[in-house]
mmCIF file of C-alpha atoms and ligand atoms in Angstrom:
data_model
loop_
_atom_site.group_PDB
_atom_site.id
_atom_site.type_symbol
_atom_site.label_atom_id
_atom_site.label_comp_id
_atom_site.label_asym_id
_atom_site.label_seq_id
_atom_site.Cartn_x
_atom_site.Cartn_y
_atom_site.Cartn_z
ATOM 1 C CA MET A 497 0.000 0.000 0.000
ATOM 2 C CA MET A 498 1.191 3.540 -0.742
ATOM 3 C CA LYS A 499 2.434 5.556 2.197
ATOM 4 C CA ARG A 500 0.494 8.677 3.131
ATOM 5 C CA VAL A 501 2.013 12.161 3.333
ATOM 6 C CA ILE A 502 0.014 14.950 4.981
ATOM 7 C CA ILE A 503 0.869 18.541 4.104
ATOM 8 C CA VAL A 504 -0.600 21.282 6.273
ATOM 9 C CA GLY A 505 -0.967 24.442 4.156
ATOM 10 C CA GLY A 506 -1.248 24.624 0.382
ATOM 11 C CA GLY A 507 0.656 27.887 -0.072
ATOM 12 C CA TYR A 508 3.796 28.235 -2.185
ATOM 13 C CA ALA A 509 5.753 25.643 -0.179
ATOM 14 C CA GLY A 510 2.986 23.111 0.510
ATOM 15 C CA ALA A 511 1.516 23.124 -3.005
ATOM 16 C CA ASN A 512 4.901 22.812 -4.686
ATOM 17 C CA LEU A 513 5.954 19.948 -2.413
ATOM 18 C CA ALA A 514 2.599 18.195 -2.889
ATOM 19 C CA ARG A 515 3.071 18.174 -6.656
ATOM 20 C CA LEU A 516 6.570 16.722 -6.358
ATOM 21 C CA LEU A 517 5.344 13.930 -4.063
ATOM 22 C CA ASP A 518 2.085 13.159 -5.886
ATOM 23 C CA LYS A 519 3.563 10.194 -7.769
ATOM 24 C CA LEU A 520 5.437 8.800 -4.779
ATOM 25 C CA ALA A 521 2.807 8.758 -2.055
ATOM 26 C CA GLU A 522 -0.841 9.302 -1.220
ATOM 27 C CA VAL A 523 -0.701 13.030 -0.636
ATOM 28 C CA CYS A 524 -3.311 14.871 1.426
ATOM 29 C CA VAL A 525 -2.986 18.660 1.590
ATOM 30 C CA VAL A 526 -5.094 20.262 4.307
ATOM 31 C CA GLU A 527 -5.637 23.913 3.417
ATOM 32 C CA ALA A 528 -7.713 26.514 5.230
ATOM 33 C CA ARG A 529 -8.482 28.642 2.168
ATOM 34 C CA ASP A 530 -10.858 27.824 -0.658
ATOM 35 C CA HIS A 531 -8.375 28.921 -3.361
ATOM 36 C CA PHE A 532 -4.655 29.456 -3.785
ATOM 37 C CA VAL A 533 -3.753 33.134 -4.048
ATOM 38 C CA HIS A 534 -0.644 34.104 -6.003
ATOM 39 C CA ASN A 535 0.118 36.953 -3.623
ATOM 40 C CA VAL A 536 3.238 37.993 -5.559
ATOM 41 C CA ALA A 537 0.856 39.764 -7.949
ATOM 42 C CA ALA A 538 -1.372 41.200 -5.205
ATOM 43 C CA ILE A 539 0.729 44.373 -5.169
ATOM 44 C CA ARG A 540 0.049 45.195 -8.820
ATOM 45 C CA SER A 541 -3.600 44.192 -8.344
ATOM 46 C CA VAL A 542 -4.011 47.344 -6.279
ATOM 47 C CA VAL A 543 -3.405 49.376 -9.451
ATOM 48 C CA ASP A 544 -4.948 46.737 -11.770
ATOM 49 C CA PRO A 545 -7.633 44.656 -10.035
ATOM 50 C CA SER A 546 -8.396 42.832 -13.305
ATOM 51 C CA LEU A 547 -5.444 40.608 -12.320
ATOM 52 C CA LEU A 548 -7.590 39.070 -9.564
ATOM 53 C CA ALA A 549 -9.313 36.763 -12.061
ATOM 54 C CA ARG A 550 -5.946 35.163 -12.784
ATOM 55 C CA ILE A 551 -4.280 35.077 -9.365
ATOM 56 C CA VAL A 552 -7.041 33.433 -7.322
ATOM 57 C CA ILE A 553 -6.776 29.830 -8.500
ATOM 58 C CA PRO A 554 -8.819 26.749 -7.505
ATOM 59 C CA TYR A 555 -7.053 23.761 -5.964
ATOM 60 C CA ASP A 556 -9.003 21.123 -7.870
ATOM 61 C CA ARG A 557 -6.365 20.493 -10.564
ATOM 62 C CA LEU A 558 -3.242 20.716 -8.400
ATOM 63 C CA LEU A 559 -2.824 16.976 -7.838
ATOM 64 C CA ARG A 560 -3.554 13.973 -10.067
ATOM 65 C CA ARG A 561 -3.584 11.281 -7.421
ATOM 66 C CA GLY A 562 -3.699 13.133 -4.113
ATOM 67 C CA ARG A 563 -6.298 15.545 -2.842
ATOM 68 C CA VAL A 564 -6.628 18.959 -1.244
ATOM 69 C CA ARG A 565 -9.025 18.960 1.685
ATOM 70 C CA GLN A 566 -10.312 22.285 2.961
ATOM 71 C CA GLY A 567 -9.961 22.571 6.725
ATOM 72 C CA ILE A 568 -7.952 24.120 9.532
ATOM 73 C CA VAL A 569 -5.398 21.944 11.286
ATOM 74 C CA SER A 570 -5.227 22.616 14.994
ATOM 75 C CA SER A 571 -2.417 20.224 15.945
ATOM 76 C CA ALA A 572 0.175 18.058 14.240
ATOM 77 C CA PHE A 573 2.273 15.185 15.594
ATOM 78 C CA ASP A 574 4.517 12.348 14.385
ATOM 79 C CA GLY A 575 1.872 10.220 12.671
ATOM 80 C CA GLY A 576 -0.919 12.645 11.847
ATOM 81 C CA VAL A 577 -2.875 15.837 12.316
ATOM 82 C CA THR A 578 -6.054 16.905 14.093
ATOM 83 C CA LEU A 579 -8.426 19.351 12.461
ATOM 84 C CA ALA A 580 -10.410 22.115 14.167
ATOM 85 C CA ASP A 581 -13.597 20.091 13.556
ATOM 86 C CA GLY A 582 -12.111 17.235 15.623
ATOM 87 C CA ALA A 583 -11.271 14.897 12.699
ATOM 88 C CA THR A 584 -7.886 13.163 12.755
ATOM 89 C CA ILE A 585 -5.924 12.206 9.640
ATOM 90 C CA GLU A 586 -3.144 9.666 10.034
ATOM 91 C CA GLY A 587 -0.040 9.781 7.871
ATOM 92 C CA ASP A 588 3.474 8.347 7.656
ATOM 93 C CA ILE A 589 5.004 11.773 7.183
ATOM 94 C CA VAL A 590 3.636 15.201 8.108
ATOM 95 C CA ILE A 591 4.846 18.543 6.742
ATOM 96 C CA VAL A 592 3.643 21.786 8.282
ATOM 97 C CA ALA A 593 3.901 24.774 5.919
ATOM 98 C CA THR A 594 1.459 27.241 7.458
ATOM 99 C CA GLY A 595 3.268 30.309 6.124
ATOM 100 C CA SER A 596 2.613 33.850 7.214
ATOM 101 C CA HIS A 597 0.102 36.669 7.417
ATOM 102 C CA TYR A 598 0.502 40.037 5.732
ATOM 103 C CA ALA A 599 -1.585 43.206 6.020
ATOM 104 C CA ARG A 600 -4.538 43.668 3.657
ATOM 105 C CA PRO A 601 -4.803 43.812 0.706
ATOM 106 C CA PHE A 602 -1.629 41.813 0.084
ATOM 107 C CA LYS A 603 -2.487 38.326 1.339
ATOM 108 C CA PRO A 604 -5.770 36.604 2.251
ATOM 109 C CA THR A 605 -6.595 35.565 5.795
ATOM 110 C CA LEU A 606 -7.274 31.900 6.585
ATOM 111 C CA HIS A 607 -11.001 32.461 6.086
ATOM 112 C CA GLY A 608 -11.588 32.342 2.368
ATOM 113 C CA THR A 609 -10.472 34.451 -0.542
ATOM 114 C CA ARG A 610 -13.613 36.536 -1.206
ATOM 115 C CA ALA A 611 -12.625 38.998 1.525
ATOM 116 C CA PHE A 612 -9.166 39.236 -0.060
ATOM 117 C CA GLU A 613 -10.659 40.155 -3.443
ATOM 118 C CA ASP A 614 -12.938 42.706 -1.794
ATOM 119 C CA SER A 615 -9.967 44.257 0.016
ATOM 120 C CA VAL A 616 -7.996 44.629 -3.236
ATOM 121 C CA LYS A 617 -10.979 46.267 -4.968
ATOM 122 C CA ALA A 618 -11.536 48.604 -2.017
ATOM 123 C CA ALA A 619 -7.844 49.600 -1.967
ATOM 124 C CA HIS A 620 -7.986 50.246 -5.722
ATOM 125 C CA ALA A 621 -11.052 52.481 -5.347
ATOM 126 C CA SER A 622 -9.381 54.390 -2.491
ATOM 127 C CA LEU A 623 -6.235 54.762 -4.582
ATOM 128 C CA LEU A 624 -8.153 56.245 -7.528
ATOM 129 C CA ALA A 625 -9.761 58.750 -5.183
ATOM 130 C CA ALA A 626 -6.527 59.771 -3.396
ATOM 131 C CA ASP A 627 -4.098 62.475 -4.554
ATOM 132 C CA ARG A 628 -1.533 61.508 -1.941
ATOM 133 C CA VAL A 629 -0.385 58.061 -0.892
ATOM 134 C CA ALA A 630 1.958 57.133 1.952
ATOM 135 C CA ILE A 631 3.486 53.675 2.311
ATOM 136 C CA VAL A 632 4.927 52.760 5.686
ATOM 137 C CA GLY A 633 7.630 50.097 5.420
ATOM 138 C CA GLY A 634 10.696 49.946 3.178
ATOM 139 C CA GLY A 635 10.862 46.172 2.634
ATOM 140 C CA ALA A 636 10.042 44.435 -0.640
ATOM 141 C CA VAL A 637 6.250 44.912 -0.430
ATOM 142 C CA GLY A 638 6.457 48.638 0.405
ATOM 143 C CA VAL A 639 9.108 49.296 -2.248
ATOM 144 C CA GLU A 640 7.221 47.362 -4.953
ATOM 145 C CA LEU A 641 3.960 49.076 -4.082
ATOM 146 C CA ALA A 642 5.589 52.514 -4.332
ATOM 147 C CA GLY A 643 6.977 51.513 -7.741
ATOM 148 C CA GLU A 644 3.638 50.176 -9.012
ATOM 149 C CA ILE A 645 1.673 53.238 -7.923
ATOM 150 C CA ALA A 646 4.258 55.724 -9.182
ATOM 151 C CA SER A 647 4.425 53.909 -12.550
ATOM 152 C CA ALA A 648 0.654 53.637 -13.036
ATOM 153 C CA HIS A 649 -0.253 57.041 -11.534
ATOM 154 C CA PRO A 650 2.690 59.409 -12.102
ATOM 155 C CA ARG A 651 0.634 62.424 -10.962
ATOM 156 C CA LYS A 652 -0.143 61.100 -7.503
ATOM 157 C CA ARG A 653 2.253 62.121 -4.732
ATOM 158 C CA VAL A 654 3.743 58.947 -3.322
ATOM 159 C CA THR A 655 5.704 58.954 -0.064
ATOM 160 C CA LEU A 656 7.622 55.951 1.269
ATOM 161 C CA VAL A 657 8.555 56.018 4.960
ATOM 162 C CA SER A 658 10.860 53.540 6.686
ATOM 163 C CA GLY A 659 12.369 53.419 10.150
ATOM 164 C CA ALA A 660 15.447 51.654 8.739
ATOM 165 C CA PRO A 661 18.407 53.670 7.421
ATOM 166 C CA ALA A 662 18.107 52.068 3.960
ATOM 167 C CA LEU A 663 15.466 50.386 1.837
ATOM 168 C CA MET A 664 15.284 46.574 1.751
ATOM 169 C CA PRO A 665 16.729 45.779 5.226
ATOM 170 C CA GLY A 666 18.650 42.513 5.161
ATOM 171 C CA TYR A 667 19.610 42.856 1.499
ATOM 172 C CA SER A 668 22.686 44.361 -0.156
ATOM 173 C CA ALA A 669 23.340 48.098 -0.093
ATOM 174 C CA LYS A 670 23.743 48.049 -3.887
ATOM 175 C CA LEU A 671 20.240 46.628 -4.358
ATOM 176 C CA ALA A 672 18.817 49.226 -1.963
ATOM 177 C CA GLY A 673 20.714 52.026 -3.726
ATOM 178 C CA SER A 674 19.475 51.034 -7.174
ATOM 179 C CA LEU A 675 15.848 50.785 -6.024
ATOM 180 C CA GLU A 676 16.045 54.082 -4.143
ATOM 181 C CA ALA A 677 17.457 55.914 -7.189
ATOM 182 C CA GLN A 678 14.773 54.478 -9.475
ATOM 183 C CA LEU A 679 11.963 55.345 -7.078
ATOM 184 C CA ARG A 680 13.258 58.902 -6.649
ATOM 185 C CA ALA A 681 13.432 59.212 -10.460
ATOM 186 C CA LYS A 682 9.736 58.265 -10.531
ATOM 187 C CA GLY A 683 9.033 61.103 -8.098
ATOM 188 C CA VAL A 684 8.608 59.008 -4.946
ATOM 189 C CA ASP A 685 9.426 60.988 -1.811
ATOM 190 C CA ILE A 686 11.525 58.682 0.419
ATOM 191 C CA HIS A 687 12.027 59.189 4.164
ATOM 192 C CA LEU A 688 14.522 56.756 5.681
ATOM 193 C CA GLY A 689 15.369 56.407 9.365
ATOM 194 C CA THR A 690 11.938 57.856 10.107
ATOM 195 C CA ARG A 691 9.934 55.949 12.694
ATOM 196 C CA VAL A 692 6.191 56.294 12.438
ATOM 197 C CA GLU A 693 5.048 56.443 16.033
ATOM 198 C CA SER A 694 1.360 55.778 15.701
ATOM 199 C CA LEU A 695 -0.620 54.248 12.881
ATOM 200 C CA ASP A 696 -4.421 54.114 13.105
ATOM 201 C CA ALA A 697 -4.223 50.573 11.660
ATOM 202 C CA THR A 698 -1.349 48.225 10.928
ATOM 203 C CA ASP A 699 -3.309 45.574 9.042
ATOM 204 C CA SER A 700 -5.120 47.514 6.312
ATOM 205 C CA PRO A 701 -4.922 50.747 4.315
ATOM 206 C CA TYR A 702 -6.780 53.787 5.640
ATOM 207 C CA LEU A 703 -7.276 57.469 5.018
ATOM 208 C CA GLY A 704 -5.464 59.554 7.631
ATOM 209 C CA THR A 705 -2.502 61.754 8.437
ATOM 210 C CA LEU A 706 1.092 60.812 9.077
ATOM 211 C CA SER A 707 2.905 63.102 11.480
ATOM 212 C CA SER A 708 6.423 62.090 10.429
ATOM 213 C CA THR A 709 6.198 63.351 6.834
ATOM 214 C CA PRO A 710 6.058 66.850 5.321
ATOM 215 C CA ASP A 711 2.475 68.114 4.798
ATOM 216 C CA ALA A 712 1.667 66.121 7.932
ATOM 217 C CA ALA A 713 -1.759 67.675 8.330
ATOM 218 C CA GLU A 714 -2.982 66.551 4.890
ATOM 219 C CA ASP A 715 -5.130 63.452 4.555
ATOM 220 C CA GLN A 716 -3.519 60.695 2.537
ATOM 221 C CA LEU A 717 -4.120 57.063 1.737
ATOM 222 C CA ILE A 718 -1.793 55.167 4.082
ATOM 223 C CA PHE A 719 -0.680 51.615 3.306
ATOM 224 C CA PRO A 720 1.008 49.787 6.219
ATOM 225 C CA ALA A 721 3.596 47.377 4.759
ATOM 226 C CA LEU A 722 5.345 46.337 7.940
ATOM 227 C CA GLY A 723 6.401 42.783 7.092
ATOM 228 C CA ALA A 724 5.166 39.205 7.294
ATOM 229 C CA ARG A 725 4.116 37.513 10.544
ATOM 230 C CA PRO A 726 4.632 33.732 10.693
ATOM 231 C CA ILE A 727 1.539 31.563 11.344
ATOM 232 C CA THR A 728 2.637 29.119 14.013
ATOM 233 C CA ALA A 729 -0.499 28.137 15.962
ATOM 234 C CA VAL A 730 0.060 24.450 15.103
ATOM 235 C CA PHE A 731 3.620 24.505 16.466
ATOM 236 C CA ARG A 732 2.587 26.363 19.602
ATOM 237 C CA ARG A 733 0.638 23.273 20.638
ATOM 238 C CA MET A 734 3.847 21.197 20.611
ATOM 239 C CA PRO A 735 5.182 21.198 24.191
ATOM 240 C CA THR A 736 8.884 21.491 23.293
ATOM 241 C CA ALA A 737 8.652 23.832 20.294
ATOM 242 C CA SER A 738 10.721 27.020 20.450
ATOM 243 C CA PHE A 739 10.661 30.120 18.274
ATOM 244 C CA ASP A 740 13.155 32.655 16.919
ATOM 245 C CA ALA A 741 12.921 36.449 17.237
ATOM 246 C CA GLN A 742 10.668 36.655 14.163
ATOM 247 C CA GLY A 743 8.341 34.024 15.644
ATOM 248 C CA ARG A 744 9.347 31.244 13.239
ATOM 249 C CA VAL A 745 9.548 27.743 14.721
ATOM 250 C CA ALA A 746 13.046 26.409 15.453
ATOM 251 C CA VAL A 747 13.967 23.319 13.410
ATOM 252 C CA ASP A 748 16.855 20.849 13.411
ATOM 253 C CA ALA A 749 19.215 20.381 10.453
ATOM 254 C CA TRP A 750 16.520 18.306 8.641
ATOM 255 C CA LEU A 751 13.838 20.958 9.196
ATOM 256 C CA ARG A 752 12.089 19.052 11.991
ATOM 257 C CA PRO A 753 10.634 21.070 14.896
ATOM 258 C CA ALA A 754 10.326 20.138 18.564
ATOM 259 C CA GLY A 755 12.267 16.849 18.446
ATOM 260 C CA ALA A 756 9.949 15.331 15.808
ATOM 261 C CA ARG A 757 11.143 12.355 13.714
ATOM 262 C CA ARG A 758 8.851 12.352 10.701
ATOM 263 C CA LEU A 759 7.292 15.765 10.942
ATOM 264 C CA PHE A 760 8.895 18.613 9.010
ATOM 265 C CA ALA A 761 8.383 22.376 8.802
ATOM 266 C CA LEU A 762 9.267 24.665 5.926
ATOM 267 C CA GLY A 763 8.567 27.992 4.277
ATOM 268 C CA ASP A 764 7.797 31.215 6.137
ATOM 269 C CA ALA A 765 6.697 29.434 9.336
ATOM 270 C CA ALA A 766 10.063 27.698 9.911
ATOM 271 C CA ALA A 767 13.405 29.152 11.024
ATOM 272 C CA THR A 768 15.278 27.542 8.136
ATOM 273 C CA GLY A 769 18.075 30.121 7.985
ATOM 274 C CA ASP A 770 16.536 31.582 4.812
ATOM 275 C CA PRO A 771 14.461 34.761 4.597
ATOM 276 C CA MET A 772 10.668 34.504 4.224
ATOM 277 C CA THR A 773 10.568 34.314 0.431
ATOM 278 C CA ILE A 774 9.514 32.047 -2.390
ATOM 279 C CA VAL A 775 13.111 32.229 -3.571
ATOM 280 C CA ALA A 776 13.981 30.390 -0.340
ATOM 281 C CA ILE A 777 11.186 27.886 -0.899
ATOM 282 C CA THR A 778 12.595 27.016 -4.325
ATOM 283 C CA ARG A 779 15.617 25.644 -2.459
ATOM 284 C CA GLN A 780 13.815 24.041 0.486
ATOM 285 C CA VAL A 781 11.146 22.125 -1.425
ATOM 286 C CA PRO A 782 13.327 20.032 -3.793
ATOM 287 C CA TRP A 783 15.623 19.235 -0.865
ATOM 288 C CA LEU A 784 12.726 18.099 1.329
ATOM 289 C CA ALA A 785 11.142 16.110 -1.512
ATOM 290 C CA LYS A 786 14.374 14.076 -1.730
ATOM 291 C CA ILE A 787 14.481 13.555 2.028
ATOM 292 C CA ILE A 788 10.868 12.397 2.044
ATOM 293 C CA ALA A 789 11.368 10.058 -0.924
ATOM 294 C CA ALA A 790 14.297 8.423 0.875
ATOM 295 C CA THR A 791 12.392 8.294 4.172
ATOM 296 C CA LEU A 792 9.450 6.609 2.452
ATOM 297 C CA ALA A 793 11.932 4.081 1.070
ATOM 298 C CA GLY A 794 13.044 3.212 4.610
ATOM 299 C CA GLU A 795 16.041 5.506 5.249
ATOM 300 C CA SER A 796 16.200 7.779 8.269
ATOM 301 C CA PRO A 797 16.422 11.533 7.583
ATOM 302 C CA GLN A 798 19.587 11.810 9.727
ATOM 303 C CA SER A 799 21.448 9.526 7.333
ATOM 304 C CA LEU A 800 20.787 12.031 4.513
ATOM 305 C CA PRO A 801 22.387 15.435 3.808
ATOM 306 C CA ALA A 802 21.187 18.216 6.133
ATOM 307 C CA TYR A 803 19.496 21.329 4.746
ATOM 308 C CA VAL A 804 21.853 24.187 3.869
ATOM 309 C CA PRO A 805 20.180 27.582 3.341
ATOM 310 C CA TRP A 806 21.005 29.888 0.433
ATOM 311 C CA SER A 807 24.402 31.542 0.979
ATOM 312 C CA SER A 808 23.117 34.765 -0.599
ATOM 313 C CA ARG A 809 19.735 36.447 -0.269
ATOM 314 C CA GLY A 810 18.102 36.435 -3.679
ATOM 315 C CA ILE A 811 15.118 38.650 -4.440
ATOM 316 C CA LEU A 812 13.389 40.140 -7.496
ATOM 317 C CA VAL A 813 11.947 43.632 -6.994
ATOM 318 C CA PRO A 814 10.049 45.114 -9.934
ATOM 319 C CA LEU A 815 8.987 48.758 -9.810
ATOM 320 C CA GLY A 816 6.114 48.470 -12.258
ATOM 321 C CA PRO A 817 6.286 46.320 -15.408
ATOM 322 C CA ARG A 818 9.515 47.847 -16.799
ATOM 323 C CA ASP A 819 11.770 48.910 -13.919
ATOM 324 C CA GLY A 820 13.299 47.425 -10.784
ATOM 325 C CA ALA A 821 16.387 45.586 -9.570
ATOM 326 C CA SER A 822 17.155 42.100 -8.332
ATOM 327 C CA VAL A 823 19.734 39.937 -6.636
ATOM 328 C CA LEU A 824 19.988 36.515 -8.267
ATOM 329 C CA PRO A 825 21.319 33.821 -5.881
ATOM 330 C CA VAL A 826 23.673 32.431 -8.520
ATOM 331 C CA THR A 827 26.984 33.447 -6.925
ATOM 332 C CA ARG A 828 28.165 33.345 -3.318
ATOM 333 C CA HIS A 829 27.175 36.962 -2.655
ATOM 334 C CA GLY A 830 24.372 37.102 -5.220
ATOM 335 C CA LEU A 831 24.396 38.831 -8.597
ATOM 336 C CA LEU A 832 22.830 42.305 -8.792
ATOM 337 C CA VAL A 833 20.885 42.910 -11.997
ATOM 338 C CA GLY A 834 18.894 45.940 -13.120
ATOM 339 C CA LYS A 835 15.698 46.897 -14.898
ATOM 340 C CA TRP A 836 15.725 44.730 -17.989
ATOM 341 C CA PRO A 837 16.454 41.335 -16.385
ATOM 342 C CA THR A 838 14.057 42.154 -13.532
ATOM 343 C CA ALA A 839 11.276 42.990 -16.004
ATOM 344 C CA LEU A 840 12.017 39.918 -18.090
ATOM 345 C CA ILE A 841 12.121 37.474 -15.180
ATOM 346 C CA LYS A 842 9.331 38.924 -13.047
ATOM 347 C CA GLY A 843 8.131 42.470 -13.760
ATOM 348 C CA ARG A 844 6.148 41.846 -16.948
ATOM 349 C CA GLU A 845 4.172 38.768 -15.984
ATOM 350 C CA LEU A 846 4.734 38.449 -12.213
ATOM 351 C CA PHE A 847 4.974 34.661 -12.681
ATOM 352 C CA ILE A 848 1.208 34.487 -13.185
ATOM 353 C CA PRO A 849 1.327 32.084 -16.179
ATOM 354 C CA ARG A 850 3.752 29.859 -14.305
ATOM 355 C CA TYR A 851 1.560 29.499 -11.223
ATOM 356 C CA ARG A 852 -1.621 29.031 -13.290
ATOM 357 C CA LYS A 853 0.177 26.225 -15.090
ATOM 358 C CA GLU A 854 1.332 24.624 -11.828
ATOM 359 C CA PHE A 855 -2.267 24.596 -10.661
ATOM 360 C CA GLY A 856 -3.494 23.097 -13.945
ATOM 361 C CA TYR A 857 -5.090 26.275 -15.284
ATOM 362 C CA SER A 858 -2.751 27.267 -18.114
ATOM 363 C CA GLY A 859 -4.588 28.336 -21.221
ATOM 364 C CA GLN A 860 -7.468 29.916 -19.342
ATOM 365 C CA PHE A 861 -6.714 33.659 -19.119
ATOM 366 C CA ALA A 862 -3.032 32.560 -19.056
HETATM 367 C C1 LIG B 1384 2.411 40.896 -1.368
HETATM 368 C C2 LIG B 1384 3.537 39.914 -1.269
HETATM 369 C C3 LIG B 1384 4.369 39.726 -2.365
HETATM 370 C C4 LIG B 1384 5.416 38.807 -2.283
HETATM 371 N N1 LIG B 1384 6.248 38.672 -3.367
HETATM 372 C C5 LIG B 1384 7.266 37.798 -3.295
HETATM 373 C C6 LIG B 1384 8.136 37.629 -4.419
HETATM 374 O O1 LIG B 1384 7.966 38.258 -5.459
HETATM 375 N N2 LIG B 1384 9.161 36.748 -4.309
HETATM 376 C C7 LIG B 1384 9.374 36.033 -3.175
HETATM 377 O O2 LIG B 1384 10.330 35.245 -3.133
HETATM 378 N N3 LIG B 1384 8.566 36.155 -2.085
HETATM 379 C C8 LIG B 1384 7.509 37.010 -2.132
HETATM 380 N N4 LIG B 1384 6.676 37.153 -1.056
HETATM 381 C C9 LIG B 1384 6.845 36.263 0.106
HETATM 382 C C10 LIG B 1384 6.070 34.961 -0.155
HETATM 383 O O3 LIG B 1384 4.718 35.239 -0.453
HETATM 384 C C11 LIG B 1384 6.160 34.034 1.039
HETATM 385 O O4 LIG B 1384 7.513 33.738 1.270
HETATM 386 C C12 LIG B 1384 5.365 32.765 0.757
HETATM 387 O O5 LIG B 1384 3.998 33.033 0.708
HETATM 388 C C13 LIG B 1384 5.633 31.706 1.823
HETATM 389 O O6 LIG B 1384 5.077 30.512 1.385
HETATM 390 P P1 LIG B 1384 4.556 29.444 2.442
HETATM 391 O O7 LIG B 1384 4.049 28.287 1.643
HETATM 392 O O8 LIG B 1384 5.574 29.219 3.498
HETATM 393 O O9 LIG B 1384 3.334 30.170 3.147
HETATM 394 P P2 LIG B 1384 1.997 30.768 2.553
HETATM 395 O O10 LIG B 1384 2.141 31.092 1.120
HETATM 396 O O11 LIG B 1384 1.607 31.828 3.506
HETATM 397 O O12 LIG B 1384 0.987 29.555 2.643
HETATM 398 C C14 LIG B 1384 0.611 28.991 3.859
HETATM 399 C C15 LIG B 1384 -0.715 28.292 3.655
HETATM 400 O O13 LIG B 1384 -1.062 27.590 4.834
HETATM 401 C C16 LIG B 1384 -2.437 27.755 5.092
HETATM 402 N N5 LIG B 1384 -2.647 27.561 6.529
HETATM 403 C C17 LIG B 1384 -2.140 28.288 7.556
HETATM 404 N N6 LIG B 1384 -2.493 27.758 8.737
HETATM 405 C C18 LIG B 1384 -3.233 26.664 8.451
HETATM 406 C C19 LIG B 1384 -3.874 25.685 9.257
HETATM 407 N N7 LIG B 1384 -3.793 25.710 10.596
HETATM 408 N N8 LIG B 1384 -4.566 24.702 8.644
HETATM 409 C C20 LIG B 1384 -4.635 24.639 7.287
HETATM 410 N N9 LIG B 1384 -4.042 25.534 6.483
HETATM 411 C C21 LIG B 1384 -3.336 26.532 7.061
HETATM 412 C C22 LIG B 1384 -2.736 29.165 4.605
HETATM 413 O O14 LIG B 1384 -4.107 29.320 4.292
HETATM 414 C C23 LIG B 1384 -1.853 29.262 3.373
HETATM 415 O O15 LIG B 1384 -2.518 28.892 2.184
HETATM 416 C C24 LIG B 1384 5.632 38.067 -1.098
HETATM 417 C C25 LIG B 1384 4.789 38.264 0.010
HETATM 418 C C26 LIG B 1384 3.741 39.180 -0.081
HETATM 419 C C27 LIG B 1384 2.833 39.382 1.113
#
């Protein structure tokens, strides 16, 4: 009989791993949401909500043999998972890839994707009505959003505020410098090292004032873009689990949390040594698929090579469809590339055709 693999979370990590294992095992993905959302393109959806029809993708064609079951997992253990409705699913191997939250309108909550679509449409309507926009947060989401808005609406006044001394904290100074120069050339007003003391909301855009910028008294559309928060409720029910400063669950060298033997964690929820990116997941998933294949064949994970994170932090940061800069993790320190390669690899299409294809929907609005 085929062994069963349970994957908690059908986001970028869980869905990709499920596809790789579909031929090898009976795969059951338990996913809270009704659809996959390609959140990479959620940023541009704020200026072009017509993208929504292509980035909210059903799960029904993801797997040929296995299945995606909608439900919320409340606990996971060596040998299975328990769902919030009390059901238990047993499995030989369990992978928990519960990912992270982000402020609206950039990622859906666990409760369905309709509210996500509504939040994108509402943000778009507010954007059309606003003359001034302020983005709080100078990481990838804030920087990309500033680039998208400034490219699509060159007459709006766009301000980007960050408490950090440079854009893109954690990434190379050259990447930050290139993005800053391009944003300034698009007319974006950038305030670095500027802490915003009080935001009316940190989880959704709102109309208000921002005391730390010039024209402080004027109303503007404020987008909080303060970073991802790992979703770790499942791990918090494991008595010996521990967490890093970002709240990601600590794992051993084979990505197993809390002393587990055949339970793995990956993606944004796990302290893998990589940043919380899909770029990181493209390294973790093929590695874990090999470990699981060997484990299913009777080997113990410890007898196999441990996980080694990327040595350089790769990231692709478009500023609208034509501009941007990226670090490709192809050399030890990463290779900085500019507008054209960034547009070609990501900026033009935002990987939408690729993810539609992975989910079996190529051809339709591809
Ligand atoms: C707007 C935006 C743009 C981004 N762009 C890029 C980019 O261009 N490049 C890049 O490398 N990274 C990008 N990122 C980061 C990237 O989205 C994350 O690294 C990625 O989503 C992590 O994948 P994951 O599978 O670990 O988690 P997620 O994609 O968050 O998926 C986790 C899944 O688990 C489900 N889940 C959670 N808890 C439970 C539970 N208890 N039971 C059942 N299901 C559960 C969730 O519903 C979700 O579907 C972006 C992030 C944002 C917010």
